[in-house]
PDB file of C-alpha atoms and ligand atoms in Angstrom:
ATOM      1  CA  MET A  15       3.404   6.789 -17.125  1.00  0.00           C
ATOM      2  CA  ARG A  16       5.622   3.816 -16.039  1.00  0.00           C
ATOM      3  CA  ILE A  17       4.057   2.723 -12.689  1.00  0.00           C
ATOM      4  CA  LEU A  18       5.368   0.020 -10.298  1.00  0.00           C
ATOM      5  CA  VAL A  19       2.641  -1.703  -8.392  1.00  0.00           C
ATOM      6  CA  VAL A  20       3.816  -3.686  -5.251  1.00  0.00           C
ATOM      7  CA  GLY A  21       1.479  -6.164  -3.981  1.00  0.00           C
ATOM      8  CA  ALA A  22       0.230  -6.391  -7.604  1.00  0.00           C
ATOM      9  CA  SER A  23      -1.069 -10.119  -7.058  1.00  0.00           C
ATOM     10  CA  GLY A  24      -3.448  -9.132  -4.367  1.00  0.00           C
ATOM     11  CA  VAL A  25      -7.274  -8.500  -4.186  1.00  0.00           C
ATOM     12  CA  ILE A  26      -6.469  -4.615  -4.498  1.00  0.00           C
ATOM     13  CA  GLY A  27      -3.213  -4.671  -6.285  1.00  0.00           C
ATOM     14  CA  SER A  28      -4.476  -6.823  -8.993  1.00  0.00           C
ATOM     15  CA  ALA A  29      -7.379  -4.568  -9.430  1.00  0.00           C
ATOM     16  CA  ILE A  30      -5.105  -1.641  -9.555  1.00  0.00           C
ATOM     17  CA  SER A  31      -2.911  -3.268 -12.090  1.00  0.00           C
ATOM     18  CA  ASP A  32      -5.760  -4.032 -14.226  1.00  0.00           C
ATOM     19  CA  ALA A  33      -7.221  -0.666 -14.070  1.00  0.00           C
ATOM     20  CA  LEU A  34      -3.901   0.832 -15.280  1.00  0.00           C
ATOM     21  CA  ASN A  35      -3.096  -1.735 -17.701  1.00  0.00           C
ATOM     22  CA  GLY A  36      -3.334  -0.425 -21.471  1.00  0.00           C
ATOM     23  CA  ARG A  37      -3.182   3.245 -20.567  1.00  0.00           C
ATOM     24  CA  HIS A  38       0.300   2.953 -18.530  1.00  0.00           C
ATOM     25  CA  GLU A  39       3.227   0.680 -18.347  1.00  0.00           C
ATOM     26  CA  VAL A  40       2.507  -1.310 -15.384  1.00  0.00           C
ATOM     27  CA  VAL A  41       5.423  -3.227 -13.545  1.00  0.00           C
ATOM     28  CA  ARG A  42       3.920  -5.917 -11.252  1.00  0.00           C
ATOM     29  CA  ALA A  43       5.864  -6.851  -8.056  1.00  0.00           C
ATOM     30  CA  SER A  44       4.960  -8.911  -5.031  1.00  0.00           C
ATOM     31  CA  ARG A  45       6.463 -11.452  -2.601  1.00  0.00           C
ATOM     32  CA  SER A  46       5.993 -14.589  -4.722  1.00  0.00           C
ATOM     33  CA  LYS A  47       3.233 -14.239  -7.373  1.00  0.00           C
ATOM     34  CA  SER A  48       4.234 -11.575  -9.676  1.00  0.00           C
ATOM     35  CA  PRO A  49       6.919 -11.115 -12.322  1.00  0.00           C
ATOM     36  CA  ILE A  50       9.089  -8.873  -9.997  1.00  0.00           C
ATOM     37  CA  ALA A  51       9.698 -10.561  -6.592  1.00  0.00           C
ATOM     38  CA  VAL A  52      10.182  -8.501  -3.527  1.00  0.00           C
ATOM     39  CA  ASN A  53       9.678  -8.819   0.171  1.00  0.00           C
ATOM     40  CA  VAL A  54       8.832  -5.624   1.614  1.00  0.00           C
ATOM     41  CA  ASP A  55       9.919  -6.495   5.101  1.00  0.00           C
ATOM     42  CA  ASP A  56      13.440  -6.714   3.799  1.00  0.00           C
ATOM     43  CA  LEU A  57      15.359  -3.638   2.921  1.00  0.00           C
ATOM     44  CA  ALA A  58      17.880  -5.332   0.809  1.00  0.00           C
ATOM     45  CA  SER A  59      14.914  -7.074  -1.071  1.00  0.00           C
ATOM     46  CA  ILE A  60      13.482  -3.672  -1.755  1.00  0.00           C
ATOM     47  CA  ARG A  61      16.858  -2.195  -2.925  1.00  0.00           C
ATOM     48  CA  ALA A  62      17.399  -5.024  -5.376  1.00  0.00           C
ATOM     49  CA  MET A  63      13.656  -4.690  -6.749  1.00  0.00           C
ATOM     50  CA  TYR A  64      14.326  -1.013  -7.555  1.00  0.00           C
ATOM     51  CA  ASP A  65      17.984  -1.927  -9.030  1.00  0.00           C
ATOM     52  CA  THR A  66      15.808  -4.420 -11.331  1.00  0.00           C
ATOM     53  CA  VAL A  67      12.974  -1.948 -12.202  1.00  0.00           C
ATOM     54  CA  GLY A  68      14.814   1.026 -12.737  1.00  0.00           C
ATOM     55  CA  ARG A  69      13.225   4.540 -13.154  1.00  0.00           C
ATOM     56  CA  VAL A  70       9.455   4.833 -12.627  1.00  0.00           C
ATOM     57  CA  ASP A  71       6.852   7.751 -12.494  1.00  0.00           C
ATOM     58  CA  ALA A  72       4.979   6.312  -9.720  1.00  0.00           C
ATOM     59  CA  VAL A  73       4.991   3.610  -7.119  1.00  0.00           C
ATOM     60  CA  ILE A  74       1.754   2.275  -5.678  1.00  0.00           C
ATOM     61  CA  SER A  75       2.011  -0.250  -2.677  1.00  0.00           C
ATOM     62  CA  ALA A  76      -0.952  -2.421  -1.781  1.00  0.00           C
ATOM     63  CA  ALA A  77       1.161  -4.885   0.042  1.00  0.00           C
ATOM     64  CA  GLY A  78       2.135  -5.488   3.623  1.00  0.00           C
ATOM     65  CA  SER A  79       0.383  -7.503   6.545  1.00  0.00           C
ATOM     66  CA  ALA A  80      -0.379  -7.087  10.112  1.00  0.00           C
ATOM     67  CA  ALA A  81      -1.511  -9.543  12.892  1.00  0.00           C
ATOM     68  CA  PHE A  82      -5.405  -9.833  13.184  1.00  0.00           C
ATOM     69  CA  LYS A  83      -5.817 -11.427  16.783  1.00  0.00           C
ATOM     70  CA  PRO A  84      -7.438 -10.441  20.194  1.00  0.00           C
ATOM     71  CA  LEU A  85      -5.573  -7.723  22.217  1.00  0.00           C
ATOM     72  CA  GLU A  86      -4.348 -10.649  24.901  1.00  0.00           C
ATOM     73  CA  ALA A  87      -2.987 -12.922  22.200  1.00  0.00           C
ATOM     74  CA  LEU A  88      -1.034 -10.375  20.564  1.00  0.00           C
ATOM     75  CA  THR A  89       2.689 -11.408  21.157  1.00  0.00           C
ATOM     76  CA  ASP A  90       5.835  -9.028  20.884  1.00  0.00           C
ATOM     77  CA  ALA A  91       6.556 -10.893  17.637  1.00  0.00           C
ATOM     78  CA  ASP A  92       3.125 -10.248  16.230  1.00  0.00           C
ATOM     79  CA  TYR A  93       3.569  -6.644  16.947  1.00  0.00           C
ATOM     80  CA  ALA A  94       6.999  -6.668  15.535  1.00  0.00           C
ATOM     81  CA  ALA A  95       6.028  -8.492  12.158  1.00  0.00           C
ATOM     82  CA  SER A  96       3.161  -6.045  11.846  1.00  0.00           C
ATOM     83  CA  LEU A  97       5.309  -2.931  12.054  1.00  0.00           C
ATOM     84  CA  THR A  98       8.038  -4.578  10.031  1.00  0.00           C
ATOM     85  CA  SER A  99       5.759  -5.217   7.177  1.00  0.00           C
ATOM     86  CA  LYS A 100       2.566  -2.949   7.087  1.00  0.00           C
ATOM     87  CA  LEU A 101       4.441   0.070   8.389  1.00  0.00           C
ATOM     88  CA  MET A 102       8.180   0.108   7.580  1.00  0.00           C
ATOM     89  CA  GLY A 103       7.758  -1.863   4.469  1.00  0.00           C
ATOM     90  CA  GLN A 104       5.686   0.842   2.945  1.00  0.00           C
ATOM     91  CA  VAL A 105       7.947   3.630   4.527  1.00  0.00           C
ATOM     92  CA  ASN A 106      10.987   1.902   3.147  1.00  0.00           C
ATOM     93  CA  LEU A 107       9.304   1.646  -0.421  1.00  0.00           C
ATOM     94  CA  VAL A 108       9.177   5.226  -0.363  1.00  0.00           C
ATOM     95  CA  ARG A 109      12.623   5.874   1.297  1.00  0.00           C
ATOM     96  CA  CYS A 110      14.390   3.662  -1.080  1.00  0.00           C
ATOM     97  CA  GLY A 111      12.299   4.350  -4.204  1.00  0.00           C
ATOM     98  CA  GLN A 112      12.933   8.144  -4.268  1.00  0.00           C
ATOM     99  CA  PRO A 113      16.224   8.046  -6.461  1.00  0.00           C
ATOM    100  CA  TYR A 114      14.255   5.965  -9.023  1.00  0.00           C
ATOM    101  CA  LEU A 115      11.197   8.331  -9.145  1.00  0.00           C
ATOM    102  CA  THR A 116      10.947  10.850 -11.868  1.00  0.00           C
ATOM    103  CA  ASP A 117      10.699  14.561 -10.666  1.00  0.00           C
ATOM    104  CA  GLY A 118       7.297  15.350  -9.596  1.00  0.00           C
ATOM    105  CA  GLY A 119       6.425  11.578  -9.377  1.00  0.00           C
ATOM    106  CA  THR A 120       3.877   9.984  -6.891  1.00  0.00           C
ATOM    107  CA  PHE A 121       4.076   7.333  -4.084  1.00  0.00           C
ATOM    108  CA  ILE A 122       0.698   5.825  -2.849  1.00  0.00           C
ATOM    109  CA  VAL A 123       0.731   3.720   0.081  1.00  0.00           C
ATOM    110  CA  THR A 124      -2.099   1.795   1.624  1.00  0.00           C
ATOM    111  CA  SER A 125      -3.537   2.046   5.315  1.00  0.00           C
ATOM    112  CA  GLY A 126      -7.053   0.796   6.131  1.00  0.00           C
ATOM    113  CA  THR A 127     -10.166   1.916   7.851  1.00  0.00           C
ATOM    114  CA  LEU A 128      -9.030   0.321  11.182  1.00  0.00           C
ATOM    115  CA  SER A 129      -6.830   3.266  11.649  1.00  0.00           C
ATOM    116  CA  ARG A 130      -9.709   5.288  12.848  1.00  0.00           C
ATOM    117  CA  ARG A 131     -12.594   2.797  13.111  1.00  0.00           C
ATOM    118  CA  PRO A 132     -11.470   0.102  15.402  1.00  0.00           C
ATOM    119  CA  MET A 133     -12.713  -3.511  15.820  1.00  0.00           C
ATOM    120  CA  HIS A 134     -12.044  -6.629  18.136  1.00  0.00           C
ATOM    121  CA  GLY A 135      -8.836  -8.268  17.001  1.00  0.00           C
ATOM    122  CA  GLY A 136      -7.524  -5.174  15.215  1.00  0.00           C
ATOM    123  CA  ALA A 137      -5.213  -3.490  17.362  1.00  0.00           C
ATOM    124  CA  ALA A 138      -1.976  -4.265  15.598  1.00  0.00           C
ATOM    125  CA  ILE A 139      -3.481  -3.352  12.409  1.00  0.00           C
ATOM    126  CA  SER A 140      -4.923  -0.034  13.768  1.00  0.00           C
ATOM    127  CA  LEU A 141      -1.474   0.528  15.058  1.00  0.00           C
ATOM    128  CA  ALA A 142      -0.010   0.163  11.741  1.00  0.00           C
ATOM    129  CA  ASN A 143      -2.456   1.933   9.693  1.00  0.00           C
ATOM    130  CA  ALA A 144      -2.441   5.029  12.016  1.00  0.00           C
ATOM    131  CA  ALA A 145       1.377   5.184  11.978  1.00  0.00           C
ATOM    132  CA  ILE A 146       1.645   4.974   8.124  1.00  0.00           C
ATOM    133  CA  GLU A 147      -0.993   7.849   7.820  1.00  0.00           C
ATOM    134  CA  GLY A 148       0.900   9.825  10.185  1.00  0.00           C
ATOM    135  CA  TRP A 149       4.262   9.210   8.545  1.00  0.00           C
ATOM    136  CA  VAL A 150       2.745  10.088   5.112  1.00  0.00           C
ATOM    137  CA  ARG A 151       1.319  13.637   6.500  1.00  0.00           C
ATOM    138  CA  ALA A 152       4.966  14.396   7.736  1.00  0.00           C
ATOM    139  CA  ALA A 153       6.861  12.881   4.905  1.00  0.00           C
ATOM    140  CA  ALA A 154       4.977  15.001   2.258  1.00  0.00           C
ATOM    141  CA  LEU A 155       6.415  18.137   3.804  1.00  0.00           C
ATOM    142  CA  GLU A 156      10.106  17.136   3.158  1.00  0.00           C
ATOM    143  CA  LEU A 157      10.215  14.866  -0.286  1.00  0.00           C
ATOM    144  CA  PRO A 158      12.405  16.448  -2.678  1.00  0.00           C
ATOM    145  CA  ARG A 159      11.928  17.295  -6.585  1.00  0.00           C
ATOM    146  CA  GLY A 160       8.066  17.715  -6.345  1.00  0.00           C
ATOM    147  CA  ILE A 161       7.651  14.164  -5.297  1.00  0.00           C
ATOM    148  CA  LYS A 162       4.370  13.470  -3.642  1.00  0.00           C
ATOM    149  CA  VAL A 163       3.182  10.807  -1.180  1.00  0.00           C
ATOM    150  CA  ARG A 164      -0.602   9.891  -0.665  1.00  0.00           C
ATOM    151  CA  CYS A 165      -2.217   7.249   1.271  1.00  0.00           C
ATOM    152  CA  VAL A 166      -5.481   5.490   0.356  1.00  0.00           C
ATOM    153  CA  SER A 167      -7.462   3.934   3.317  1.00  0.00           C
ATOM    154  CA  PRO A 168      -9.898   1.333   1.952  1.00  0.00           C
ATOM    155  CA  GLY A 169     -12.692  -0.086   4.020  1.00  0.00           C
ATOM    156  CA  TRP A 170     -13.877  -3.684   3.382  1.00  0.00           C
ATOM    157  CA  VAL A 171     -13.257  -4.867  -0.007  1.00  0.00           C
ATOM    158  CA  ARG A 172     -16.176  -6.915  -1.450  1.00  0.00           C
ATOM    159  CA  GLU A 173     -14.017  -9.769  -2.758  1.00  0.00           C
ATOM    160  CA  THR A 174     -12.044  -9.834   0.551  1.00  0.00           C
ATOM    161  CA  LEU A 175     -15.455 -10.287   2.450  1.00  0.00           C
ATOM    162  CA  VAL A 176     -16.568 -13.035   0.084  1.00  0.00           C
ATOM    163  CA  GLN A 177     -13.012 -14.888   0.617  1.00  0.00           C
ATOM    164  CA  MET A 178     -13.700 -14.751   4.479  1.00  0.00           C
ATOM    165  CA  GLY A 179     -17.307 -16.095   3.939  1.00  0.00           C
ATOM    166  CA  ARG A 180     -18.866 -12.969   4.770  1.00  0.00           C
ATOM    167  CA  ASP A 181     -21.498 -10.793   3.174  1.00  0.00           C
ATOM    168  CA  GLY A 182     -19.868  -9.354   0.191  1.00  0.00           C
ATOM    169  CA  ASP A 183     -22.431  -6.555  -0.066  1.00  0.00           C
ATOM    170  CA  ALA A 184     -20.999  -4.903   3.038  1.00  0.00           C
ATOM    171  CA  GLY A 185     -17.854  -4.085   1.063  1.00  0.00           C
ATOM    172  CA  VAL A 186     -16.753  -2.005  -1.918  1.00  0.00           C
ATOM    173  CA  PRO A 187     -15.741  -3.997  -5.155  1.00  0.00           C
ATOM    174  CA  ALA A 188     -11.937  -4.107  -5.581  1.00  0.00           C
ATOM    175  CA  ALA A 189     -12.444  -2.476  -9.200  1.00  0.00           C
ATOM    176  CA  ASP A 190     -14.191   0.762  -7.437  1.00  0.00           C
ATOM    177  CA  VAL A 191     -11.374   0.716  -4.882  1.00  0.00           C
ATOM    178  CA  ALA A 192      -8.625   0.438  -7.624  1.00  0.00           C
ATOM    179  CA  GLN A 193     -10.251   3.671  -9.243  1.00  0.00           C
ATOM    180  CA  VAL A 194      -9.403   5.646  -6.244  1.00  0.00           C
ATOM    181  CA  TYR A 195      -5.606   4.688  -6.484  1.00  0.00           C
ATOM    182  CA  VAL A 196      -5.718   5.623 -10.179  1.00  0.00           C
ATOM    183  CA  ARG A 197      -7.189   9.131  -9.410  1.00  0.00           C
ATOM    184  CA  ALA A 198      -4.755   9.691  -6.492  1.00  0.00           C
ATOM    185  CA  LEU A 199      -1.849   9.349  -8.934  1.00  0.00           C
ATOM    186  CA  THR A 200      -2.594  12.775 -10.311  1.00  0.00           C
ATOM    187  CA  THR A 201      -4.998  14.447  -8.056  1.00  0.00           C
ATOM    188  CA  GLY A 202      -5.148  15.265  -4.388  1.00  0.00           C
ATOM    189  CA  LEU A 203      -3.154  17.183  -1.907  1.00  0.00           C
ATOM    190  CA  ASN A 204       0.388  16.002  -1.261  1.00  0.00           C
ATOM    191  CA  GLY A 205       0.261  14.158   2.235  1.00  0.00           C
ATOM    192  CA  ALA A 206      -3.479  13.203   1.559  1.00  0.00           C
ATOM    193  CA  ILE A 207      -5.159  10.177   3.362  1.00  0.00           C
ATOM    194  CA  ILE A 208      -7.930   9.385   1.007  1.00  0.00           C
ATOM    195  CA  ASP A 209     -10.761   7.335   2.501  1.00  0.00           C
ATOM    196  CA  VAL A 210     -12.520   4.721   0.076  1.00  0.00           C
TER     197      VAL A 210
HETATM  198  N1  LIG B 306      -8.977  -6.202   1.279  1.00  0.00           N
HETATM  199  C1  LIG B 306      -9.565  -5.423   2.347  1.00  0.00           C
HETATM  200  O1  LIG B 306     -10.766  -5.449   2.507  1.00  0.00           O
HETATM  201  C2  LIG B 306      -8.573  -4.173   2.700  1.00  0.00           C
HETATM  202  C3  LIG B 306      -9.376  -3.331   3.537  1.00  0.00           C
HETATM  203  C4  LIG B 306      -8.536  -2.324   4.150  1.00  0.00           C
HETATM  204  C5  LIG B 306      -7.211  -2.251   3.996  1.00  0.00           C
HETATM  205  N2  LIG B 306      -6.658  -3.255   3.331  1.00  0.00           N
HETATM  206  C6  LIG B 306      -4.986  -3.353   2.980  1.00  0.00           C
HETATM  207  O2  LIG B 306      -4.789  -3.286   1.573  1.00  0.00           O
HETATM  208  C7  LIG B 306      -3.669  -3.895   1.502  1.00  0.00           C
HETATM  209  C8  LIG B 306      -3.665  -4.887   0.381  1.00  0.00           C
HETATM  210  O3  LIG B 306      -4.734  -5.818   0.709  1.00  0.00           O
HETATM  211  P1  LIG B 306      -5.346  -7.008  -0.075  1.00  0.00           P
HETATM  212  O4  LIG B 306      -6.643  -7.230   0.499  1.00  0.00           O
HETATM  213  O5  LIG B 306      -5.292  -6.791  -1.436  1.00  0.00           O
HETATM  214  O6  LIG B 306      -4.269  -8.136   0.245  1.00  0.00           O
HETATM  215  P2  LIG B 306      -4.106  -9.618  -0.198  1.00  0.00           P
HETATM  216  O7  LIG B 306      -5.069  -9.977  -1.443  1.00  0.00           O
HETATM  217  O8  LIG B 306      -3.810 -10.410   0.840  1.00  0.00           O
HETATM  218  O9  LIG B 306      -2.745  -9.403  -1.127  1.00  0.00           O
HETATM  219  C9  LIG B 306      -1.457  -8.934  -0.571  1.00  0.00           C
HETATM  220  C10 LIG B 306      -0.580  -8.497  -1.600  1.00  0.00           C
HETATM  221  O10 LIG B 306       0.789  -8.230  -1.056  1.00  0.00           O
HETATM  222  C11 LIG B 306       1.676  -9.180  -1.188  1.00  0.00           C
HETATM  223  N3  LIG B 306       2.581  -9.157  -0.023  1.00  0.00           N
HETATM  224  C12 LIG B 306       2.268  -9.709   1.201  1.00  0.00           C
HETATM  225  N4  LIG B 306       3.146  -9.401   2.044  1.00  0.00           N
HETATM  226  C13 LIG B 306       4.230  -9.042   1.296  1.00  0.00           C
HETATM  227  C14 LIG B 306       5.747  -8.716   1.463  1.00  0.00           C
HETATM  228  N5  LIG B 306       6.092  -9.068   2.788  1.00  0.00           N
HETATM  229  N6  LIG B 306       6.457  -8.224   0.445  1.00  0.00           N
HETATM  230  C15 LIG B 306       5.829  -8.144  -0.677  1.00  0.00           C
HETATM  231  N7  LIG B 306       4.655  -8.186  -1.113  1.00  0.00           N
HETATM  232  C16 LIG B 306       3.809  -8.797  -0.075  1.00  0.00           C
HETATM  233  C17 LIG B 306       1.139 -10.424  -1.813  1.00  0.00           C
HETATM  234  O11 LIG B 306       1.909 -10.883  -2.441  1.00  0.00           O
HETATM  235  P3  LIG B 306       1.908 -12.523  -2.948  1.00  0.00           P
HETATM  236  O12 LIG B 306       0.666 -12.922  -3.465  1.00  0.00           O
HETATM  237  O13 LIG B 306       3.035 -12.553  -4.182  1.00  0.00           O
HETATM  238  O14 LIG B 306       2.444 -13.303  -1.814  1.00  0.00           O
HETATM  239  C18 LIG B 306      -0.098  -9.762  -2.563  1.00  0.00           C
HETATM  240  O15 LIG B 306       0.214  -9.321  -3.827  1.00  0.00           O
HETATM  241  C19 LIG B 306      -3.153  -4.481   2.880  1.00  0.00           C
HETATM  242  O16 LIG B 306      -2.134  -3.593   3.429  1.00  0.00           O
HETATM  243  C20 LIG B 306      -4.348  -4.460   3.583  1.00  0.00           C
HETATM  244  O17 LIG B 306      -4.190  -4.381   4.860  1.00  0.00           O
HETATM  245  C21 LIG B 306      -7.128  -4.342   2.644  1.00  0.00           C
END
């Protein structure tokens, strides 16, 4: 398959790209550190990316950010940025990508455990994560030409915890998380939310 990975330079996206490499043609995109540049916050940038990349069999998104701050500190701008990036960035990857996807192709987007397991400081992330999961369940009903959409919901990733100076053993290695994305390319219900 020819597979576009958006967020390919990140902890999860690079592990996904490495897992696919060799068995598939992997096209790596991200904001600044990948061969294809895209800003998912910007619809025109997403359109330009697809024009450059052309036809693909699958698109995997492990990109998009949301604010991590105490509830009282979250500003209008924080909420807007979180929804523009983590939510609408991924929604727009699916909306704009449909014409470029082969019949029966697959989109995989990323939410995160905070959609259902809240923590202090995670309100904006929980909002975006729960919203993308709801959207995936509904969009799956209407996508044309046998196109499927699934959402992977990772818990803490080991490498991320280590980057944060926390105990990596509390997380799942990125390589193991990546295998869940690889399996989701070909298995699972349309509209599935897949916990890692
Ligand atoms: N890591 C975890 O523990 C964890 C747990 C649950 C959920 N998640 C979710 O999984 C996703 C990936 O997480 P991660 O830890 O791999 O993140 P990461 O290491 O910070 O990497 C983020 C990736 O997304 C790209 N990116 C960020 N903003 C972008 C934008 N506006 N347009 C295009 N690309 C953009 C970055 O590109 P550049 O490097 O080029 O800037 C990078 O490739 C995120 O949605 C995160 O919320 C992560």
